[in-house]
Amino acid sequence: AGLGGCVIELMKRGLVDFIISTGANLYHDLHSALNFTLRRGSPFVDDRVLYEEGVIRIYDVLVPAQVLLDTDSFIRDFLVTSGLEGPMSSAAMHEALGRHLLKVRPGCANYSLVASAAKYGVPIYTSSPGDSSIGMNVAYHALINRSTLQVDPNKDVNEVCAIIRAAEKNGCVILGGGSPKNFYLQGQPTLWEVYGILKGGNDYFIQITTDSVVWGGLSGATPAEAVSWGKINPSVLPDTAVVYADSTIAFPLFCEYAVGHKNGRRPRKNLLAQRATLVNDLEREARKQIKKRDKARA
């Protein structure tokens, strides 16, 4: 939706530690990295005509089918040449993809989220890796090339939990909602409910959404509801913020404030390089807490 430049600037300034995204956002980011052309159109065109002309519509963005085919081809070539095999987290695969982009398209970090994240050490997770054209091409790689590469959701869950556990304070900025929203917020219940590690909930919560709570979906769920799950620290509930607006309008304004603030730059954490260590720390603490829990039940 044209917000990649905002996120890239925040990563560059050390204001984003990790990202959870839909796979679709990352796939379409590759069009920018590969310098493919998209067109602005209208949401009111005749989609039957677009279909006949080989044009795909995403609301008012028109994508030539050849752009998708060429992007798919790039992904498949990357999967073959990278030699990636076995189970790995989505962050590990996205890092490899980002580094490949930096190699074959020097300078693309200025306008590609995936490339920038690899450059600045920011892990990108996808809560539903099969639900995108990237996942579709990984599936192709497994079936046709007999690859053992697999995006392991267990690794994703544990890496995100490990990052949350290690942080002194936790917080999030949510654009929209859906699966990525819950994938981040469930980290707190995973810690206390499953691993017996009480973290206390998120300390900061900002969401920009057009969804409403009355429809019962996760995108419109309030921070107050999240408190009941242990996802948000009860003491900070009055300071949480939900903005009912189009993210493409509100988020750039938010970013302008953030980069102009006196604390608008900080050292980058490079969590990409710390993932294995953080997961090992999580496992040690979890085993200790599970042992206590089992002893209490005996």
mmCIF file with all atom_site columns, N, CA and C in Angstrom, residues 102-129:
data_model
loop_
_atom_site.group_PDB
_atom_site.id
_atom_site.type_symbol
_atom_site.label_atom_id
_atom_site.label_alt_id
_atom_site.label_comp_id
_atom_site.label_asym_id
_atom_site.label_entity_id
_atom_site.label_seq_id
_atom_site.pdbx_PDB_ins_code
_atom_site.Cartn_x
_atom_site.Cartn_y
_atom_site.Cartn_z
_atom_site.occupancy
_atom_site.B_iso_or_equiv
_atom_site.pdbx_formal_charge
_atom_site.auth_seq_id
_atom_site.auth_comp_id
_atom_site.auth_asym_id
_atom_site.auth_atom_id
_atom_site.pdbx_PDB_model_num
ATOM 1  N N  . LEU A 1 102 ? 20.003 -7.916  -2.146 1.00 0.00 ? 102 LEU A N  1
ATOM 2  C CA . LEU A 1 102 ? 21.080 -6.933  -1.996 1.00 0.00 ? 102 LEU A CA 1
ATOM 3  C C  . LEU A 1 102 ? 22.248 -7.241  -2.931 1.00 0.00 ? 102 LEU A C  1
ATOM 4  N N  . LYS A 1 103 ? 22.447 -8.524  -3.193 1.00 0.00 ? 103 LYS A N  1
ATOM 5  C CA . LYS A 1 103 ? 23.553 -8.933  -4.060 1.00 0.00 ? 103 LYS A CA 1
ATOM 6  C C  . LYS A 1 103 ? 23.237 -8.682  -5.536 1.00 0.00 ? 103 LYS A C  1
ATOM 7  N N  . VAL A 1 104 ? 22.034 -9.050  -5.953 1.00 0.00 ? 104 VAL A N  1
ATOM 8  C CA . VAL A 1 104 ? 21.717 -8.972  -7.387 1.00 0.00 ? 104 VAL A CA 1
ATOM 9  C C  . VAL A 1 104 ? 21.118 -7.625  -7.783 1.00 0.00 ? 104 VAL A C  1
ATOM 10 N N  . ARG A 1 105 ? 20.602 -6.874  -6.801 1.00 0.00 ? 105 ARG A N  1
ATOM 11 C CA . ARG A 1 105 ? 20.023 -5.554  -7.074 1.00 0.00 ? 105 ARG A CA 1
ATOM 12 C C  . ARG A 1 105 ? 20.613 -4.535  -6.106 1.00 0.00 ? 105 ARG A C  1
ATOM 13 N N  . PRO A 1 106 ? 21.894 -4.201  -6.231 1.00 0.00 ? 106 PRO A N  1
ATOM 14 C CA . PRO A 1 106 ? 22.526 -3.236  -5.318 1.00 0.00 ? 106 PRO A CA 1
ATOM 15 C C  . PRO A 1 106 ? 21.723 -1.937  -5.261 1.00 0.00 ? 106 PRO A C  1
ATOM 16 N N  . GLY A 1 107 ? 21.531 -1.465  -4.041 1.00 0.00 ? 107 GLY A N  1
ATOM 17 C CA . GLY A 1 107 ? 20.776 -0.226  -3.863 1.00 0.00 ? 107 GLY A CA 1
ATOM 18 C C  . GLY A 1 107 ? 19.298 -0.428  -3.622 1.00 0.00 ? 107 GLY A C  1
ATOM 19 N N  . CYS A 1 108 ? 18.808 -1.677  -3.770 1.00 0.00 ? 108 CYS A N  1
ATOM 20 C CA . CYS A 1 108 ? 17.368 -1.894  -3.628 1.00 0.00 ? 108 CYS A CA 1
ATOM 21 C C  . CYS A 1 108 ? 16.895 -1.760  -2.186 1.00 0.00 ? 108 CYS A C  1
ATOM 22 N N  . ALA A 1 109 ? 17.825 -1.711  -1.227 1.00 0.00 ? 109 ALA A N  1
ATOM 23 C CA . ALA A 1 109 ? 17.423 -1.522  0.170  1.00 0.00 ? 109 ALA A CA 1
ATOM 24 C C  . ALA A 1 109 ? 16.741 -0.182  0.382  1.00 0.00 ? 109 ALA A C  1
ATOM 25 N N  . ASN A 1 110 ? 16.933 0.745   -0.543 1.00 0.00 ? 110 ASN A N  1
ATOM 26 C CA . ASN A 1 110 ? 16.292 2.054   -0.416 1.00 0.00 ? 110 ASN A CA 1
ATOM 27 C C  . ASN A 1 110 ? 14.793 1.990   -0.660 1.00 0.00 ? 110 ASN A C  1
ATOM 28 N N  . TYR A 1 111 ? 14.339 0.923   -1.321 1.00 0.00 ? 111 TYR A N  1
ATOM 29 C CA . TYR A 1 111 ? 12.909 0.848   -1.628 1.00 0.00 ? 111 TYR A CA 1
ATOM 30 C C  . TYR A 1 111 ? 12.326 -0.550  -1.473 1.00 0.00 ? 111 TYR A C  1
ATOM 31 N N  . SER A 1 112 ? 13.069 -1.472  -0.882 1.00 0.00 ? 112 SER A N  1
ATOM 32 C CA . SER A 1 112 ? 12.559 -2.820  -0.628 1.00 0.00 ? 112 SER A CA 1
ATOM 33 C C  . SER A 1 112 ? 12.604 -3.123  0.861  1.00 0.00 ? 112 SER A C  1
ATOM 34 N N  . LEU A 1 113 ? 11.457 -3.452  1.425  1.00 0.00 ? 113 LEU A N  1
ATOM 35 C CA . LEU A 1 113 ? 11.365 -3.801  2.840  1.00 0.00 ? 113 LEU A CA 1
ATOM 36 C C  . LEU A 1 113 ? 12.166 -5.057  3.149  1.00 0.00 ? 113 LEU A C  1
ATOM 37 N N  . VAL A 1 114 ? 12.050 -6.070  2.293  1.00 0.00 ? 114 VAL A N  1
ATOM 38 C CA . VAL A 1 114 ? 12.739 -7.342  2.526  1.00 0.00 ? 114 VAL A CA 1
ATOM 39 C C  . VAL A 1 114 ? 14.251 -7.146  2.501  1.00 0.00 ? 114 VAL A C  1
ATOM 40 N N  . ALA A 1 115 ? 14.749 -6.403  1.534  1.00 0.00 ? 115 ALA A N  1
ATOM 41 C CA . ALA A 1 115 ? 16.188 -6.151  1.444  1.00 0.00 ? 115 ALA A CA 1
ATOM 42 C C  . ALA A 1 115 ? 16.670 -5.304  2.615  1.00 0.00 ? 115 ALA A C  1
ATOM 43 N N  . SER A 1 116 ? 15.910 -4.291  2.983  1.00 0.00 ? 116 SER A N  1
ATOM 44 C CA . SER A 1 116 ? 16.301 -3.415  4.093  1.00 0.00 ? 116 SER A CA 1
ATOM 45 C C  . SER A 1 116 ? 16.355 -4.169  5.406  1.00 0.00 ? 116 SER A C  1
ATOM 46 N N  . ALA A 1 117 ? 15.393 -5.058  5.630  1.00 0.00 ? 117 ALA A N  1
ATOM 47 C CA . ALA A 1 117 ? 15.371 -5.828  6.872  1.00 0.00 ? 117 ALA A CA 1
ATOM 48 C C  . ALA A 1 117 ? 16.624 -6.692  6.992  1.00 0.00 ? 117 ALA A C  1
ATOM 49 N N  . ALA A 1 118 ? 17.046 -7.303  5.884  1.00 0.00 ? 118 ALA A N  1
ATOM 50 C CA . ALA A 1 118 ? 18.278 -8.093  5.903  1.00 0.00 ? 118 ALA A CA 1
ATOM 51 C C  . ALA A 1 118 ? 19.482 -7.201  6.178  1.00 0.00 ? 118 ALA A C  1
ATOM 52 N N  . LYS A 1 119 ? 19.494 -6.032  5.587  1.00 0.00 ? 119 LYS A N  1
ATOM 53 C CA . LYS A 1 119 ? 20.611 -5.102  5.757  1.00 0.00 ? 119 LYS A CA 1
ATOM 54 C C  . LYS A 1 119 ? 20.733 -4.620  7.193  1.00 0.00 ? 119 LYS A C  1
ATOM 55 N N  . TYR A 1 120 ? 19.593 -4.345  7.837  1.00 0.00 ? 120 TYR A N  1
ATOM 56 C CA . TYR A 1 120 ? 19.606 -3.747  9.169  1.00 0.00 ? 120 TYR A CA 1
ATOM 57 C C  . TYR A 1 120 ? 19.379 -4.752  10.296 1.00 0.00 ? 120 TYR A C  1
ATOM 58 N N  . GLY A 1 121 ? 19.341 -6.043  9.974  1.00 0.00 ? 121 GLY A N  1
ATOM 59 C CA . GLY A 1 121 ? 19.244 -7.063  11.017 1.00 0.00 ? 121 GLY A CA 1
ATOM 60 C C  . GLY A 1 121 ? 17.879 -7.179  11.662 1.00 0.00 ? 121 GLY A C  1
ATOM 61 N N  . VAL A 1 122 ? 16.825 -6.898  10.898 1.00 0.00 ? 122 VAL A N  1
ATOM 62 C CA . VAL A 1 122 ? 15.455 -6.941  11.423 1.00 0.00 ? 122 VAL A CA 1
ATOM 63 C C  . VAL A 1 122 ? 14.763 -8.220  10.949 1.00 0.00 ? 122 VAL A C  1
ATOM 64 N N  . PRO A 1 123 ? 14.409 -9.133  11.855 1.00 0.00 ? 123 PRO A N  1
ATOM 65 C CA . PRO A 1 123 ? 13.699 -10.343 11.424 1.00 0.00 ? 123 PRO A CA 1
ATOM 66 C C  . PRO A 1 123 ? 12.301 -10.011 10.912 1.00 0.00 ? 123 PRO A C  1
ATOM 67 N N  . ILE A 1 124 ? 11.904 -10.672 9.832  1.00 0.00 ? 124 ILE A N  1
ATOM 68 C CA . ILE A 1 124 ? 10.531 -10.572 9.328  1.00 0.00 ? 124 ILE A CA 1
ATOM 69 C C  . ILE A 1 124 ? 9.892  -11.955 9.416  1.00 0.00 ? 124 ILE A C  1
ATOM 70 N N  . TYR A 1 125 ? 8.804  -12.039 10.177 1.00 0.00 ? 125 TYR A N  1
ATOM 71 C CA . TYR A 1 125 ? 8.063  -13.289 10.315 1.00 0.00 ? 125 TYR A CA 1
ATOM 72 C C  . TYR A 1 125 ? 6.758  -13.203 9.534  1.00 0.00 ? 125 TYR A C  1
ATOM 73 N N  . THR A 1 126 ? 6.300  -14.351 9.071  1.00 0.00 ? 126 THR A N  1
ATOM 74 C CA . THR A 1 126 ? 5.009  -14.454 8.403  1.00 0.00 ? 126 THR A CA 1
ATOM 75 C C  . THR A 1 126 ? 4.173  -15.469 9.163  1.00 0.00 ? 126 THR A C  1
ATOM 76 N N  . SER A 1 127 ? 3.039  -15.028 9.674  1.00 0.00 ? 127 SER A N  1
ATOM 77 C CA . SER A 1 127 ? 2.231  -15.903 10.523 1.00 0.00 ? 127 SER A CA 1
ATOM 78 C C  . SER A 1 127 ? 1.585  -17.043 9.747  1.00 0.00 ? 127 SER A C  1
ATOM 79 N N  . SER A 1 128 ? 1.407  -16.874 8.447  1.00 0.00 ? 128 SER A N  1
ATOM 80 C CA . SER A 1 128 ? 0.818  -17.923 7.613  1.00 0.00 ? 128 SER A CA 1
ATOM 81 C C  . SER A 1 128 ? 1.630  -18.035 6.326  1.00 0.00 ? 128 SER A C  1
ATOM 82 N N  . PRO A 1 129 ? 2.784  -18.697 6.386  1.00 0.00 ? 129 PRO A N  1
ATOM 83 C CA . PRO A 1 129 ? 3.730  -18.667 5.257  1.00 0.00 ? 129 PRO A CA 1
ATOM 84 C C  . PRO A 1 129 ? 3.203  -19.281 3.967  1.00 0.00 ? 129 PRO A C  1
#
